Amino acid sequence: SVELTQEDDLTIYYTTDGSQPTEQSTEYKAPFAHKHGEVKAIAVLNGQAGEVCQALIGYEKKGWQIKSAGNSVTIQLDEACDIAGLSYIPLQKEVQQIVKGTLQVSDDGKSWRTLDSFEFGNLKNDPTRRFHYLKQPVKVRYVKLDANLPIGEDMKEFDLF
């Protein structure tokens, strides 16, 4: 679910379809369920709208079957999903400057095709969430990440969206 922080004297409006929010958009009143995708929001105070804030919400990992082996992890999604990219949050214990690897997909978990390679640099000095967007979304059931660092089965640092 998505929860926004709100001051008492302002109103928040949001969208989940990629459009820019306005005062005609849905008013935020309570946390709401959102399967995945982009949420955009604005705060309005005394008729003045603030800057647009946005966040990408990855797929819920519930029901995923994850197998990790060294620097590779294979994910069987609970159903075929449209994947537009991945995000990565560096762990505090990381000492690497760069995380890089390949993103592979499969319909059956046996025959793999490489979709793209990714690289996230300057992680030591700027350990913020990084995004890698595919050229176009692809519907997949299995995803494999091969990286230059070990990837844990908990997958806390990676998201698919």
XYZ file of N, CA, C and O in Angstrom:
644
model
N 0.837 -1.180 0.000
C 0.000 0.000 0.000
C 0.879 1.238 0.000
O 2.036 1.192 0.360
N 0.316 2.352 -0.428
C 1.037 3.608 -0.528
C 0.527 4.537 0.563
O -0.678 4.730 0.711
N 1.454 5.096 1.342
C 1.078 6.034 2.395
C 1.891 7.304 2.206
O 3.109 7.268 2.068
N 1.209 8.443 2.157
C 1.853 9.733 1.987
C 1.801 10.497 3.299
O 0.852 10.370 4.066
N 2.823 11.302 3.574
C 2.843 12.128 4.775
C 2.159 13.448 4.457
O 2.432 14.064 3.435
N 1.280 13.894 5.339
C 0.464 15.065 5.047
C 0.362 15.982 6.266
O 0.113 15.525 7.372
N 0.551 17.275 6.042
C 0.335 18.285 7.074
C -1.153 18.598 7.129
O -1.876 18.448 6.140
N -1.636 19.057 8.282
C -3.062 19.301 8.477
C -3.659 20.355 7.553
O -4.798 20.244 7.135
N -2.898 21.379 7.219
C -3.474 22.494 6.487
C -3.234 22.462 4.978
O -3.410 23.453 4.304
N -2.843 21.339 4.439
C -2.702 21.233 2.991
C -3.433 20.006 2.478
O -3.799 19.125 3.231
N -3.647 19.990 1.177
C -4.354 18.886 0.536
C -3.423 18.247 -0.479
O -2.725 18.952 -1.214
N -3.411 16.917 -0.536
C -2.578 16.185 -1.488
C -3.480 15.542 -2.536
O -4.506 14.943 -2.209
N -3.085 15.692 -3.803
C -3.778 15.056 -4.920
C -2.770 14.155 -5.625
O -1.589 14.488 -5.722
N -3.253 13.010 -6.147
C -2.322 12.070 -6.766
C -2.917 11.407 -8.001
O -4.128 11.402 -8.209
N -2.009 10.841 -8.811
C -2.393 10.038 -9.976
C -1.588 8.746 -9.953
O -0.499 8.693 -9.368
N -2.114 7.717 -10.603
C -1.400 6.444 -10.736
C -1.289 6.019 -12.199
O -0.863 4.908 -12.484
N -1.674 6.902 -13.112
C -1.656 6.566 -14.539
C -0.536 7.251 -15.306
O -0.515 7.236 -16.529
N 0.389 7.889 -14.597
C 1.499 8.570 -15.252
C 1.231 10.032 -15.572
O 2.149 10.756 -15.938
N -0.005 10.463 -15.426
C -0.328 11.857 -15.736
C 0.091 12.774 -14.590
O 0.291 12.336 -13.453
N 0.207 14.063 -14.905
C 0.563 15.048 -13.886
C -0.646 15.305 -12.984
O -1.750 15.530 -13.480
N -0.476 15.286 -11.683
C -1.604 15.540 -10.787
C -2.000 17.021 -10.773
O -1.154 17.895 -10.936
N -3.303 17.252 -10.598
C -3.862 18.595 -10.483
C -4.868 18.570 -9.336
O -5.105 17.534 -8.729
N -5.506 19.696 -9.098
C -6.528 19.738 -8.053
C -7.783 18.972 -8.466
O -8.667 18.760 -7.644
N -7.858 18.518 -9.720
C -8.968 17.675 -10.168
C -8.643 16.186 -10.046
O -9.490 15.339 -10.274
N -7.420 15.863 -9.661
C -7.015 14.467 -9.471
C -7.602 13.931 -8.174
O -8.225 14.664 -7.407
N -7.369 12.650 -7.911
C -7.873 12.008 -6.698
C -7.230 12.645 -5.470
O -6.007 12.790 -5.400
N -8.057 13.006 -4.498
C -7.537 13.566 -3.255
C -7.074 12.442 -2.343
O -7.768 11.452 -2.149
N -5.886 12.606 -1.775
C -5.352 11.618 -0.842
C -6.020 11.802 0.515
O -5.986 12.878 1.097
N -6.649 10.715 1.004
C -7.307 10.762 2.313
C -6.795 9.671 3.245
O -6.920 9.807 4.453
N -6.272 8.587 2.673
C -5.795 7.457 3.468
C -4.877 6.606 2.591
O -4.915 6.708 1.361
N -4.044 5.745 3.199
C -3.210 4.843 2.400
C -4.075 4.040 1.417
O -5.222 3.714 1.716
N -3.511 3.765 0.246
C -4.263 3.044 -0.781
C -3.406 1.947 -1.389
O -2.185 2.017 -1.374
N -4.071 0.915 -1.895
C -3.383 -0.199 -2.542
C -3.013 0.202 -3.962
O -3.782 0.854 -4.663
N -1.818 -0.180 -4.366
C -1.347 0.087 -5.729
C -0.407 -1.043 -6.107
O 0.651 -1.198 -5.496
N -0.803 -1.859 -7.079
C -0.052 -3.069 -7.407
C 1.381 -2.753 -7.834
O 2.330 -3.332 -7.335
N 1.564 -1.871 -8.776
C 2.885 -1.437 -9.202
C 2.728 -0.262 -10.152
O 1.643 -0.008 -10.663
N 3.815 0.443 -10.377
C 3.801 1.559 -11.317
C 4.182 2.855 -10.638
O 4.699 2.880 -9.532
N 3.889 3.943 -11.322
C 4.295 5.256 -10.845
C 3.151 5.977 -10.146
O 2.026 5.981 -10.627
N 3.461 6.568 -9.006
C 2.519 7.416 -8.289
C 3.100 8.823 -8.313
O 4.272 9.018 -7.995
N 2.272 9.799 -8.723
C 2.680 11.206 -8.717
C 1.734 11.963 -7.806
O 0.533 11.686 -7.792
N 2.276 12.937 -7.072
C 1.448 13.682 -6.129
C 1.881 15.141 -6.056
O 3.049 15.463 -6.303
N 0.913 15.992 -5.705
C 1.203 17.397 -5.415
C 0.513 17.759 -4.108
O -0.519 17.187 -3.755
N 1.094 18.714 -3.417
C 0.476 19.280 -2.222
C -0.016 20.675 -2.583
O 0.678 21.428 -3.265
N -1.225 21.015 -2.130
C -1.805 22.328 -2.406
C -2.114 23.003 -1.073
O -2.759 22.415 -0.200
N -1.633 24.231 -0.942
C -1.863 25.023 0.260
C -2.298 26.416 -0.168
O -1.594 27.065 -0.958
N -3.452 26.851 0.282
C -3.986 28.170 -0.053
C -4.018 28.405 -1.562
O -3.666 29.474 -2.051
N -4.405 27.377 -2.310
C -4.520 27.496 -3.763
C -3.207 27.424 -4.513
O -3.184 27.506 -5.735
N -2.105 27.263 -3.815
C -0.784 27.174 -4.434
C -0.331 25.719 -4.459
O -0.236 25.082 -3.410
N -0.044 25.204 -5.646
C 0.422 23.825 -5.793
C 1.941 23.776 -5.701
O 2.638 24.630 -6.257
N 2.437 22.785 -4.974
C 3.880 22.574 -4.872
C 4.390 21.777 -6.059
O 3.658 21.506 -7.019
N 5.647 21.392 -5.985
C 6.252 20.591 -7.050
C 5.677 19.184 -7.048
O 5.240 18.687 -6.017
N 5.709 18.541 -8.202
C 5.241 17.165 -8.321
C 6.286 16.232 -7.702
O 7.471 16.331 -8.001
N 5.834 15.357 -6.820
C 6.668 14.301 -6.260
C 6.236 13.002 -6.917
O 5.051 12.800 -7.163
N 7.182 12.138 -7.202
C 6.823 10.878 -7.844
C 7.652 9.741 -7.278
O 8.750 9.953 -6.789
N 7.080 8.548 -7.355
C 7.772 7.347 -6.891
C 7.334 6.167 -7.744
O 6.168 6.070 -8.134
N 8.289 5.305 -8.051
C 7.985 4.057 -8.749
C 7.774 2.971 -7.708
O 8.601 2.785 -6.817
N 6.656 2.276 -7.810
C 6.327 1.196 -6.894
C 6.578 -0.119 -7.630
O 5.976 -0.369 -8.677
N 7.487 -0.935 -7.098
C 7.793 -2.211 -7.720
C 6.706 -3.242 -7.435
O 5.825 -3.041 -6.596
N 6.778 -4.352 -8.151
C 5.840 -5.447 -7.921
C 6.018 -5.994 -6.514
O 7.129 -6.067 -5.997
N 4.918 -6.424 -5.902
C 4.987 -7.069 -4.600
C 5.677 -8.421 -4.767
O 5.358 -9.190 -5.672
N 6.615 -8.720 -3.892
C 7.412 -9.939 -4.016
C 6.730 -11.165 -3.427
O 7.261 -12.260 -3.493
N 5.561 -10.988 -2.885
C 4.803 -12.104 -2.309
C 4.493 -13.123 -3.413
O 4.029 -12.770 -4.485
N 4.765 -14.377 -3.141
C 4.495 -15.430 -4.118
C 5.645 -15.694 -5.072
O 5.587 -16.626 -5.863
N 6.705 -14.884 -5.021
C 7.852 -15.119 -5.877
C 8.652 -16.299 -5.339
O 8.792 -16.472 -4.133
N 9.183 -17.103 -6.234
C 10.127 -18.150 -5.864
C 11.504 -17.668 -6.305
O 11.724 -17.421 -7.486
N 12.397 -17.509 -5.339
C 13.701 -16.905 -5.600
C 14.798 -17.908 -5.270
O 14.812 -18.498 -4.197
N 15.704 -18.098 -6.234
C 16.853 -18.985 -6.042
C 18.112 -18.185 -6.316
O 18.241 -17.567 -7.368
N 19.015 -18.218 -5.345
C 20.252 -17.457 -5.453
C 21.432 -18.403 -5.504
O 21.466 -19.399 -4.793
N 22.388 -18.080 -6.363
C 23.630 -18.847 -6.451
C 24.756 -17.870 -6.751
O 24.924 -17.436 -7.887
N 25.486 -17.473 -5.719
C 26.609 -16.549 -5.900
C 26.150 -15.190 -6.401
O 25.399 -14.497 -5.724
N 26.580 -14.836 -7.596
C 26.270 -13.527 -8.168
C 25.050 -13.557 -9.068
O 24.808 -12.622 -9.824
N 24.281 -14.630 -9.005
C 23.113 -14.783 -9.866
C 21.879 -15.080 -9.020
O 21.959 -15.794 -8.023
N 20.756 -14.538 -9.438
C 19.493 -14.852 -8.775
C 18.437 -15.063 -9.863
O 18.392 -14.342 -10.850
N 17.622 -16.107 -9.668
C 16.533 -16.411 -10.582
C 15.223 -16.219 -9.839
O 15.060 -16.700 -8.716
N 14.300 -15.518 -10.460
C 13.012 -15.202 -9.838
C 11.898 -15.785 -10.689
O 11.808 -15.493 -11.883
N 11.062 -16.609 -10.072
C 9.834 -17.065 -10.730
C 8.720 -16.206 -10.143
O 8.392 -16.310 -8.966
N 8.150 -15.343 -10.962
C 7.066 -14.473 -10.513
C 5.805 -15.289 -10.306
O 5.644 -16.353 -10.915
N 4.900 -14.823 -9.467
C 3.670 -15.571 -9.213
C 2.768 -15.622 -10.433
O 1.916 -16.488 -10.551
N 2.964 -14.693 -11.383
C 2.254 -14.695 -12.664
C 3.070 -13.876 -13.647
O 3.957 -13.125 -13.247
N 2.802 -14.013 -14.929
C 3.504 -13.216 -15.930
C 3.188 -11.740 -15.705
O 2.038 -11.369 -15.475
N 4.225 -10.909 -15.742
C 4.075 -9.478 -15.480
C 4.784 -8.674 -16.556
O 5.771 -9.129 -17.130
N 4.306 -7.469 -16.798
C 4.981 -6.531 -17.690
C 6.086 -5.844 -16.907
O 5.820 -5.115 -15.956
N 7.325 -6.083 -17.291
C 8.475 -5.503 -16.628
C 9.007 -4.362 -17.490
O 9.303 -4.546 -18.665
N 9.139 -3.173 -16.886
C 9.661 -2.005 -17.602
C 11.073 -1.652 -17.145
O 11.727 -0.823 -17.750
N 11.518 -2.283 -16.050
C 12.862 -1.997 -15.569
C 13.083 -2.554 -14.182
O 12.275 -3.322 -13.663
N 14.215 -2.157 -13.586
C 14.533 -2.590 -12.237
C 15.136 -1.417 -11.478
O 15.662 -0.481 -12.065
N 15.021 -1.485 -10.161
C 15.673 -0.487 -9.318
C 16.550 -1.215 -8.312
O 16.344 -2.390 -8.022
N 17.529 -0.494 -7.792
C 18.502 -1.074 -6.883
C 18.803 -0.082 -5.778
O 19.026 1.101 -6.033
N 18.787 -0.563 -4.536
C 19.166 0.255 -3.392
C 20.440 -0.351 -2.812
O 20.431 -1.497 -2.364
N 21.545 0.392 -2.805
C 22.787 -0.148 -2.250
C 22.648 -0.454 -0.767
O 22.045 0.313 -0.022
N 23.177 -1.592 -0.348
C 23.194 -1.945 1.062
C 24.308 -1.162 1.761
O 25.332 -0.856 1.158
N 24.107 -0.854 3.024
C 25.093 -0.076 3.777
C 26.458 -0.757 3.831
O 27.481 -0.102 3.860
N 26.459 -2.089 3.833
C 27.726 -2.816 3.958
C 28.535 -2.848 2.661
O 29.652 -3.312 2.631
N 27.963 -2.359 1.572
C 28.650 -2.435 0.292
C 29.859 -1.510 0.248
O 29.815 -0.394 0.718
N 30.943 -2.013 -0.310
C 32.135 -1.201 -0.482
C 32.421 -0.971 -1.963
O 33.305 -0.225 -2.304
N 31.672 -1.628 -2.824
C 31.865 -1.485 -4.260
C 31.393 -0.110 -4.729
O 30.426 0.429 -4.224
N 32.071 0.428 -5.703
C 31.643 1.665 -6.331
C 30.603 1.386 -7.416
O 29.774 2.216 -7.685
N 30.688 0.214 -8.045
C 29.844 -0.083 -9.196
C 29.183 -1.445 -9.035
O 29.837 -2.412 -8.635
N 27.904 -1.511 -9.325
C 27.204 -2.779 -9.453
C 26.760 -2.853 -10.902
O 26.124 -1.923 -11.408
N 27.117 -3.928 -11.577
C 26.712 -4.074 -12.969
C 26.395 -5.523 -13.251
O 26.815 -6.421 -12.518
N 25.607 -5.731 -14.301
C 25.238 -7.089 -14.658
C 24.290 -7.129 -15.833
O 24.146 -6.151 -16.561
N 23.632 -8.288 -15.990
C 22.677 -8.462 -17.087
C 21.327 -8.865 -16.529
O 21.231 -9.480 -15.471
N 20.296 -8.516 -17.266
C 18.917 -8.867 -16.951
C 18.455 -9.821 -18.040
O 18.450 -9.459 -19.224
N 18.105 -11.049 -17.633
C 17.641 -12.064 -18.576
C 16.210 -12.447 -18.226
O 15.802 -12.346 -17.073
N 15.458 -12.905 -19.225
C 14.065 -13.308 -19.008
C 13.785 -14.625 -19.705
O 14.498 -15.034 -20.616
N 12.715 -15.279 -19.236
C 12.314 -16.567 -19.794
C 10.818 -16.767 -19.572
O 10.256 -16.269 -18.597
N 10.209 -17.515 -20.475
C 8.804 -17.884 -20.304
C 8.660 -19.195 -19.542
O 7.631 -19.445 -18.917
N 9.724 -20.040 -19.580
C 9.630 -21.367 -18.972
C 10.678 -21.646 -17.896
O 10.677 -22.707 -17.288
N 11.597 -20.712 -17.650
C 12.647 -20.914 -16.658
C 13.803 -21.757 -17.165
O 14.701 -22.094 -16.402
N 13.803 -22.106 -18.454
C 14.856 -22.945 -19.032
C 15.572 -22.245 -20.179
O 16.794 -22.283 -20.262
N 14.812 -21.654 -21.075
C 15.385 -20.940 -22.224
C 15.422 -19.450 -21.892
O 14.371 -18.819 -21.737
N 16.636 -18.891 -21.797
C 16.815 -17.509 -21.370
C 17.258 -16.630 -22.525
O 17.993 -17.072 -23.398
N 16.806 -15.391 -22.504
C 17.303 -14.405 -23.456
C 17.702 -13.148 -22.677
O 17.005 -12.731 -21.746
N 18.829 -12.573 -23.045
C 19.318 -11.369 -22.386
C 18.564 -10.167 -22.922
O 18.527 -9.942 -24.123
N 17.939 -9.440 -22.018
C 17.206 -8.231 -22.397
C 18.109 -7.014 -22.438
O 18.007 -6.185 -23.331
N 18.952 -6.904 -21.415
C 19.715 -5.677 -21.288
C 20.825 -5.879 -20.259
O 20.805 -6.828 -19.489
N 21.767 -4.968 -20.258
C 22.761 -4.926 -19.190
C 22.520 -3.653 -18.389
O 21.924 -2.707 -18.886
N 22.945 -3.677 -17.133
C 22.749 -2.517 -16.274
C 24.046 -2.197 -15.548
O 24.915 -3.062 -15.385
N 24.187 -0.947 -15.151
C 25.335 -0.516 -14.366
C 24.901 0.630 -13.468
O 24.294 1.597 -13.921
N 25.189 0.488 -12.191
C 24.892 1.522 -11.201
C 26.218 1.947 -10.591
O 26.876 1.158 -9.922
N 26.631 3.178 -10.839
C 27.939 3.647 -10.388
C 27.870 4.623 -9.230
O 26.803 5.089 -8.840
N 29.042 4.935 -8.688
C 29.238 5.889 -7.596
C 28.375 5.556 -6.375
O 27.863 6.448 -5.701
N 28.210 4.284 -6.075
C 27.350 3.851 -4.967
C 27.924 4.196 -3.599
O 27.174 4.461 -2.658
N 29.228 4.187 -3.497
C 29.858 4.465 -2.207
C 29.596 5.905 -1.770
O 29.310 6.174 -0.618
N 29.672 6.847 -2.707
C 29.493 8.262 -2.386
C 28.041 8.709 -2.453
O 27.683 9.737 -1.874
N 27.209 7.976 -3.181
C 25.798 8.356 -3.344
C 24.937 7.096 -3.288
O 24.478 6.595 -4.311
N 24.682 6.572 -2.082
C 23.959 5.294 -1.946
C 22.430 5.446 -2.005
O 21.709 5.039 -1.115
N 21.939 6.057 -3.066
C 20.498 6.246 -3.234
C 19.959 5.245 -4.247
O 20.712 4.634 -5.005
N 18.628 5.096 -4.272
C 17.987 4.163 -5.204
C 18.356 4.534 -6.646
O 18.306 5.684 -7.032
N 18.691 3.519 -7.415
C 19.038 3.693 -8.828
C 18.025 2.951 -9.677
O 17.495 1.917 -9.271
N 17.792 3.459 -10.874
C 16.807 2.870 -11.787
C 17.454 2.506 -13.105
O 18.323 3.226 -13.603
N 17.007 1.391 -13.669
C 17.382 0.999 -15.027
C 16.096 0.703 -15.786
O 15.322 -0.164 -15.387
N 15.858 1.453 -16.854
C 14.641 1.300 -17.654
C 14.940 0.496 -18.915
O 15.947 0.747 -19.585
N 14.087 -0.447 -19.235
C 14.210 -1.193 -20.486
C 13.766 -0.305 -21.636
O 12.988 0.636 -21.439
N 14.218 -0.637 -22.837
C 13.802 0.139 -24.011
C 12.299 0.064 -24.225
O 11.665 1.009 -24.668
N 11.725 -1.092 -23.897
C 10.273 -1.267 -23.939
C 9.889 -2.354 -22.950
O 10.670 -3.266 -22.694
N 8.711 -2.243 -22.348
C 8.283 -3.271 -21.379
C 8.171 -4.642 -22.041
O 7.916 -4.751 -23.241
N 8.363 -5.685 -21.243
C 8.258 -7.052 -21.738
C 7.491 -7.884 -20.706
O 7.678 -7.707 -19.513
N 6.602 -8.743 -21.193
C 5.823 -9.610 -20.308
C 6.623 -10.880 -20.063
O 7.005 -11.572 -21.000
N 6.901 -11.173 -18.774
C 7.740 -12.317 -18.423
C 7.199 -13.027 -17.189
O 6.433 -12.458 -16.414
N 7.622 -14.258 -17.026
C 7.295 -15.053 -15.836
C 8.547 -15.326 -15.010
O 8.493 -15.471 -13.812
N 9.699 -15.395 -15.684
C 10.971 -15.672 -15.009
C 11.960 -14.558 -15.325
O 12.043 -14.104 -16.466
N 12.714 -14.150 -14.309
C 13.730 -13.106 -14.458
C 15.006 -13.620 -13.817
O 14.973 -14.233 -12.744
N 16.144 -13.361 -14.480
C 17.438 -13.729 -13.918
C 18.336 -12.500 -13.932
O 18.446 -11.809 -14.945
N 18.953 -12.238 -12.774
C 19.928 -11.156 -12.658
C 21.291 -11.783 -12.432
O 21.462 -12.605 -11.528
N 22.258 -11.435 -13.276
C 23.647 -11.831 -13.082
C 24.419 -10.554 -12.818
O 24.384 -9.628 -13.632
N 25.104 -10.473 -11.668
C 25.787 -9.238 -11.283
C 27.232 -9.514 -10.903
O 27.634 -10.659 -10.731
N 28.005 -8.443 -10.740
C 29.401 -8.587 -10.343
C 29.554 -8.734 -8.825
O 30.652 -8.882 -8.332
N 28.434 -8.710 -8.081
C 28.422 -8.898 -6.628
C 27.431 -9.988 -6.265
O 26.448 -10.195 -6.980
N 27.618 -10.650 -5.131
C 26.608 -11.627 -4.700
C 25.256 -10.949 -4.469
O 25.179 -9.833 -3.975
N 24.190 -11.641 -4.852
C 22.824 -11.148 -4.667
C 22.139 -12.100 -3.699
O 22.086 -13.297 -3.945
N 21.605 -11.577 -2.613
C 20.947 -12.411 -1.618
C 19.553 -12.821 -2.043
O 18.909 -12.147 -2.837
N 19.077 -13.948 -1.506
C 17.741 -14.434 -1.840
C 16.632 -13.526 -1.326
O 15.521 -13.578 -1.823
N 16.926 -12.687 -0.316
C 15.866 -11.825 0.208
C 15.488 -10.728 -0.785
O 14.418 -10.158 -0.710
N 16.345 -10.431 -1.725
C 16.061 -9.467 -2.793
C 15.626 -8.102 -2.262
O 14.964 -7.358 -2.965
N 15.996 -7.747 -1.059
C 15.567 -6.473 -0.487
C 16.091 -5.284 -1.272
O 15.475 -4.239 -1.314
N 17.224 -5.460 -1.915
C 17.821 -4.325 -2.586
C 17.343 -4.122 -4.029
O 17.567 -3.073 -4.599
N 16.697 -5.124 -4.638
C 16.216 -5.012 -6.007
C 14.694 -4.963 -6.085
O 14.010 -5.615 -5.293
N 14.179 -4.190 -7.021
C 12.743 -4.164 -7.322
C 12.547 -4.253 -8.819
O 13.368 -3.723 -9.581
N 11.480 -4.907 -9.234
C 11.076 -4.936 -10.642
C 9.828 -4.085 -10.765
O 8.944 -4.139 -9.921
N 9.754 -3.302 -11.810
C 8.570 -2.480 -12.030
C 8.176 -2.502 -13.482
O 8.896 -2.961 -14.326
